[in-house]
Amino acid sequence: MYEKLLDEALENGITVIEKYPFHSPRIRGLCCDDTIALSEQIDTTAERTVILCEELCHATDSFGNILHDSRAEHRTRQRIFDRLISPERLAKAALAGCREAWEFADWLGVPPAFFNEAMEHYKARFGVMTKLRLPEGLFLLQFEPTLRLRRAVRATDKKRLSDRTQKEMCP
């Protein structure tokens, strides 16, 4: 995913400086005009991916100085969750065999803390579950008590199942 984000930056005419020596260790990334700088102190590709995605969202979707605009930061955070950990990507990870939070985070290429933050965001946004239509069929993505993917059964499917069961039981 990190490489895709670098390609996107290039396509948008944005220069990415991958190891910038910021004076403060608190600064992990910064966007100014058509340049994004990522701190040299970022240890993992997963963390680098999240920070690049955030700065890329700022570069392409924000205008003016947003350093003190909490609403703009909140909207950017939502876009980052949707890009890196969309419900569809969560479902694909579950179909690929992920069961534990760390497995999902690893499969999606994000830090576990960021994954947990995204799950809290989706619980607040969707409630305990949401319905997804994927090429593989209709699914329910459940956020509580644990992240779980189940194939949705429609009412018409239930009726067909109950009709078949009754015929099998009463020859």
mmCIF file of C-alpha atoms in Angstrom:
data_model
loop_
_atom_site.group_PDB
_atom_site.id
_atom_site.type_symbol
_atom_site.label_atom_id
_atom_site.label_comp_id
_atom_site.label_asym_id
_atom_site.label_seq_id
_atom_site.Cartn_x
_atom_site.Cartn_y
_atom_site.Cartn_z
ATOM 1 C CA MET A 1 0.000 0.000 0.000
ATOM 2 C CA TYR A 2 2.885 2.357 0.770
ATOM 3 C CA GLU A 3 4.165 2.031 -2.804
ATOM 4 C CA LYS A 4 0.684 2.794 -4.178
ATOM 5 C CA LEU A 5 0.544 5.953 -2.081
ATOM 6 C CA LEU A 6 3.965 7.023 -3.378
ATOM 7 C CA ASP A 7 2.723 6.453 -6.943
ATOM 8 C CA GLU A 8 -0.405 8.502 -6.204
ATOM 9 C CA ALA A 9 1.720 11.353 -4.872
ATOM 10 C CA LEU A 10 3.834 11.266 -8.039
ATOM 11 C CA GLU A 11 0.711 11.284 -10.238
ATOM 12 C CA ASN A 12 -0.559 14.357 -8.363
ATOM 13 C CA GLY A 13 2.757 16.185 -8.748
ATOM 14 C CA ILE A 14 3.604 15.906 -5.065
ATOM 15 C CA THR A 15 7.203 15.393 -3.984
ATOM 16 C CA VAL A 16 7.718 13.013 -1.050
ATOM 17 C CA ILE A 17 10.828 13.355 1.109
ATOM 18 C CA GLU A 18 10.921 10.022 2.929
ATOM 19 C CA LYS A 19 13.533 10.666 5.639
ATOM 20 C CA TYR A 20 13.394 14.281 6.724
ATOM 21 C CA PRO A 21 15.359 15.267 9.880
ATOM 22 C CA PHE A 22 12.695 17.188 11.816
ATOM 23 C CA HIS A 23 13.991 18.959 14.922
ATOM 24 C CA SER A 24 11.100 17.684 17.040
ATOM 25 C CA PRO A 25 10.497 13.927 17.434
ATOM 26 C CA ARG A 26 6.756 14.682 17.752
ATOM 27 C CA ILE A 27 6.539 15.700 14.082
ATOM 28 C CA ARG A 28 6.043 12.507 12.050
ATOM 29 C CA GLY A 29 4.971 14.095 8.767
ATOM 30 C CA LEU A 30 4.246 17.470 7.270
ATOM 31 C CA CYS A 31 2.646 18.719 4.078
ATOM 32 C CA CYS A 32 3.477 22.106 2.594
ATOM 33 C CA ASP A 33 2.256 23.080 -0.876
ATOM 34 C CA ASP A 34 3.274 20.243 -3.195
ATOM 35 C CA THR A 35 5.787 18.584 -0.860
ATOM 36 C CA ILE A 36 5.314 15.957 1.839
ATOM 37 C CA ALA A 37 8.086 15.278 4.338
ATOM 38 C CA LEU A 38 8.134 12.111 6.451
ATOM 39 C CA SER A 39 10.263 11.930 9.572
ATOM 40 C CA GLU A 40 13.438 9.902 9.538
ATOM 41 C CA GLN A 41 12.373 8.584 12.960
ATOM 42 C CA ILE A 42 9.478 6.506 11.590
ATOM 43 C CA ASP A 43 10.424 2.906 12.292
ATOM 44 C CA THR A 44 7.987 0.736 10.346
ATOM 45 C CA THR A 45 6.504 0.660 6.866
ATOM 46 C CA ALA A 46 3.061 0.312 8.462
ATOM 47 C CA GLU A 47 3.463 3.595 10.366
ATOM 48 C CA ARG A 48 5.016 5.248 7.311
ATOM 49 C CA THR A 49 1.954 4.173 5.268
ATOM 50 C CA VAL A 50 -0.498 5.775 7.697
ATOM 51 C CA ILE A 51 1.451 9.034 7.904
ATOM 52 C CA LEU A 52 1.925 9.263 4.132
ATOM 53 C CA CYS A 53 -1.784 8.609 3.609
ATOM 54 C CA GLU A 54 -2.684 11.354 6.086
ATOM 55 C CA GLU A 55 -0.357 13.887 4.514
ATOM 56 C CA LEU A 56 -1.518 12.917 1.024
ATOM 57 C CA CYS A 57 -5.140 13.506 2.103
ATOM 58 C CA HIS A 58 -4.110 16.922 3.414
ATOM 59 C CA ALA A 59 -2.277 17.715 0.176
ATOM 60 C CA THR A 60 -5.144 16.734 -2.110
ATOM 61 C CA ASP A 61 -8.239 17.615 -0.039
ATOM 62 C CA SER A 62 -7.366 20.489 2.321
ATOM 63 C CA PHE A 63 -6.968 24.188 1.701
ATOM 64 C CA GLY A 64 -5.098 26.779 3.730
ATOM 65 C CA ASN A 65 -3.662 26.372 7.205
ATOM 66 C CA ILE A 66 -5.475 23.520 8.984
ATOM 67 C CA LEU A 67 -3.102 23.135 11.930
ATOM 68 C CA HIS A 68 -5.762 24.272 14.402
ATOM 69 C CA ASP A 69 -8.884 23.008 12.580
ATOM 70 C CA SER A 70 -10.078 19.937 14.487
ATOM 71 C CA ARG A 71 -12.960 19.313 12.052
ATOM 72 C CA ALA A 72 -10.564 19.130 9.096
ATOM 73 C CA GLU A 73 -8.361 16.712 11.049
ATOM 74 C CA HIS A 74 -11.411 14.574 11.901
ATOM 75 C CA ARG A 75 -12.533 14.443 8.238
ATOM 76 C CA THR A 76 -9.002 13.549 7.174
ATOM 77 C CA ARG A 77 -8.872 10.761 9.751
ATOM 78 C CA GLN A 78 -12.160 9.344 8.412
ATOM 79 C CA ARG A 79 -10.772 9.379 4.851
ATOM 80 C CA ILE A 80 -7.620 7.598 6.023
ATOM 81 C CA PHE A 81 -9.662 4.855 7.699
ATOM 82 C CA ASP A 82 -11.753 4.442 4.544
ATOM 83 C CA ARG A 83 -8.682 4.255 2.325
ATOM 84 C CA LEU A 84 -6.482 1.973 4.409
ATOM 85 C CA ILE A 85 -9.039 -0.070 6.366
ATOM 86 C CA SER A 86 -12.330 0.089 4.497
ATOM 87 C CA PRO A 87 -15.091 -2.351 5.471
ATOM 88 C CA GLU A 88 -14.508 -4.088 2.127
ATOM 89 C CA ARG A 89 -10.803 -4.537 2.873
ATOM 90 C CA LEU A 90 -11.703 -5.822 6.354
ATOM 91 C CA ALA A 91 -13.997 -8.395 4.729
ATOM 92 C CA LYS A 92 -11.273 -9.460 2.281
ATOM 93 C CA ALA A 93 -8.840 -9.853 5.181
ATOM 94 C CA ALA A 94 -11.383 -12.019 7.017
ATOM 95 C CA LEU A 95 -11.923 -14.103 3.867
ATOM 96 C CA ALA A 96 -8.124 -14.481 3.672
ATOM 97 C CA GLY A 97 -8.172 -16.065 7.142
ATOM 98 C CA CYS A 98 -7.506 -13.185 9.551
ATOM 99 C CA ARG A 99 -9.120 -13.680 12.963
ATOM 100 C CA GLU A 100 -7.125 -11.666 15.515
ATOM 101 C CA ALA A 101 -6.687 -7.875 15.521
ATOM 102 C CA TRP A 102 -2.929 -8.159 14.962
ATOM 103 C CA GLU A 103 -3.540 -10.433 11.941
ATOM 104 C CA PHE A 104 -5.902 -7.885 10.401
ATOM 105 C CA ALA A 105 -3.425 -5.060 11.074
ATOM 106 C CA ASP A 106 -0.591 -7.067 9.523
ATOM 107 C CA TRP A 107 -2.646 -8.102 6.464
ATOM 108 C CA LEU A 108 -3.808 -4.502 5.928
ATOM 109 C CA GLY A 109 -0.290 -3.110 6.477
ATOM 110 C CA VAL A 110 -1.152 -0.731 9.327
ATOM 111 C CA PRO A 111 0.034 -0.480 12.952
ATOM 112 C CA PRO A 112 -2.143 -2.353 15.495
ATOM 113 C CA ALA A 113 -2.946 0.880 17.378
ATOM 114 C CA PHE A 114 -4.206 2.495 14.163
ATOM 115 C CA PHE A 115 -6.273 -0.621 13.406
ATOM 116 C CA ASN A 116 -7.882 -0.443 16.863
ATOM 117 C CA GLU A 117 -8.641 3.259 16.373
ATOM 118 C CA ALA A 118 -10.298 2.444 13.032
ATOM 119 C CA MET A 119 -12.443 -0.243 14.677
ATOM 120 C CA GLU A 120 -13.667 2.290 17.265
ATOM 121 C CA HIS A 121 -14.462 4.695 14.423
ATOM 122 C CA TYR A 122 -16.448 2.044 12.527
ATOM 123 C CA LYS A 123 -18.361 1.000 15.657
ATOM 124 C CA ALA A 124 -19.374 4.639 16.168
ATOM 125 C CA ARG A 125 -20.240 5.005 12.475
ATOM 126 C CA PHE A 126 -22.052 1.720 11.766
ATOM 127 C CA GLY A 127 -23.002 0.338 15.171
ATOM 128 C CA VAL A 128 -22.243 -3.302 15.958
ATOM 129 C CA MET A 129 -22.400 -4.475 12.311
ATOM 130 C CA THR A 130 -22.807 -3.464 8.689
ATOM 131 C CA LYS A 131 -23.917 -5.209 5.515
ATOM 132 C CA LEU A 132 -21.477 -5.549 2.601
ATOM 133 C CA ARG A 133 -22.006 -6.670 -0.958
ATOM 134 C CA LEU A 134 -18.835 -8.244 -2.319
ATOM 135 C CA PRO A 135 -18.221 -10.242 -5.517
ATOM 136 C CA GLU A 136 -18.328 -13.337 -3.277
ATOM 137 C CA GLY A 137 -21.862 -12.487 -2.059
ATOM 138 C CA LEU A 138 -23.668 -10.593 0.674
ATOM 139 C CA PHE A 139 -21.949 -10.483 4.078
ATOM 140 C CA LEU A 140 -22.420 -9.070 7.558
ATOM 141 C CA LEU A 141 -19.317 -7.485 9.065
ATOM 142 C CA GLN A 142 -19.655 -7.587 12.847
ATOM 143 C CA PHE A 143 -17.559 -5.243 15.000
ATOM 144 C CA GLU A 144 -18.619 -6.422 18.466
ATOM 145 C CA PRO A 145 -17.819 -8.368 20.563
ATOM 146 C CA THR A 146 -15.055 -9.262 18.093
ATOM 147 C CA LEU A 147 -14.466 -8.557 14.428
ATOM 148 C CA ARG A 148 -16.194 -11.279 12.458
ATOM 149 C CA LEU A 149 -17.492 -11.800 8.914
ATOM 150 C CA ARG A 150 -20.596 -13.887 8.254
ATOM 151 C CA ARG A 151 -22.392 -14.683 5.035
ATOM 152 C CA ALA A 152 -25.786 -12.985 5.141
ATOM 153 C CA VAL A 153 -28.826 -15.199 4.744
ATOM 154 C CA ARG A 154 -31.824 -13.460 3.178
ATOM 155 C CA ALA A 155 -35.381 -14.109 4.329
ATOM 156 C CA THR A 156 -36.133 -15.815 0.989
ATOM 157 C CA ASP A 157 -33.155 -18.119 1.552
ATOM 158 C CA LYS A 158 -34.473 -18.996 5.018
ATOM 159 C CA LYS A 159 -37.890 -19.810 3.539
ATOM 160 C CA ARG A 160 -36.332 -22.082 0.919
ATOM 161 C CA LEU A 161 -34.264 -23.785 3.626
ATOM 162 C CA SER A 162 -37.293 -24.328 5.855
ATOM 163 C CA ASP A 163 -39.368 -25.675 2.905
ATOM 164 C CA ARG A 164 -36.612 -28.135 2.029
ATOM 165 C CA THR A 165 -36.244 -29.205 5.667
ATOM 166 C CA GLN A 166 -39.999 -29.829 5.961
ATOM 167 C CA LYS A 167 -40.019 -31.934 2.763
ATOM 168 C CA GLU A 168 -37.083 -33.980 4.003
ATOM 169 C CA MET A 169 -38.760 -34.552 7.371
ATOM 170 C CA CYS A 170 -42.211 -35.387 5.932
ATOM 171 C CA PRO A 171 -41.868 -37.689 2.910
#
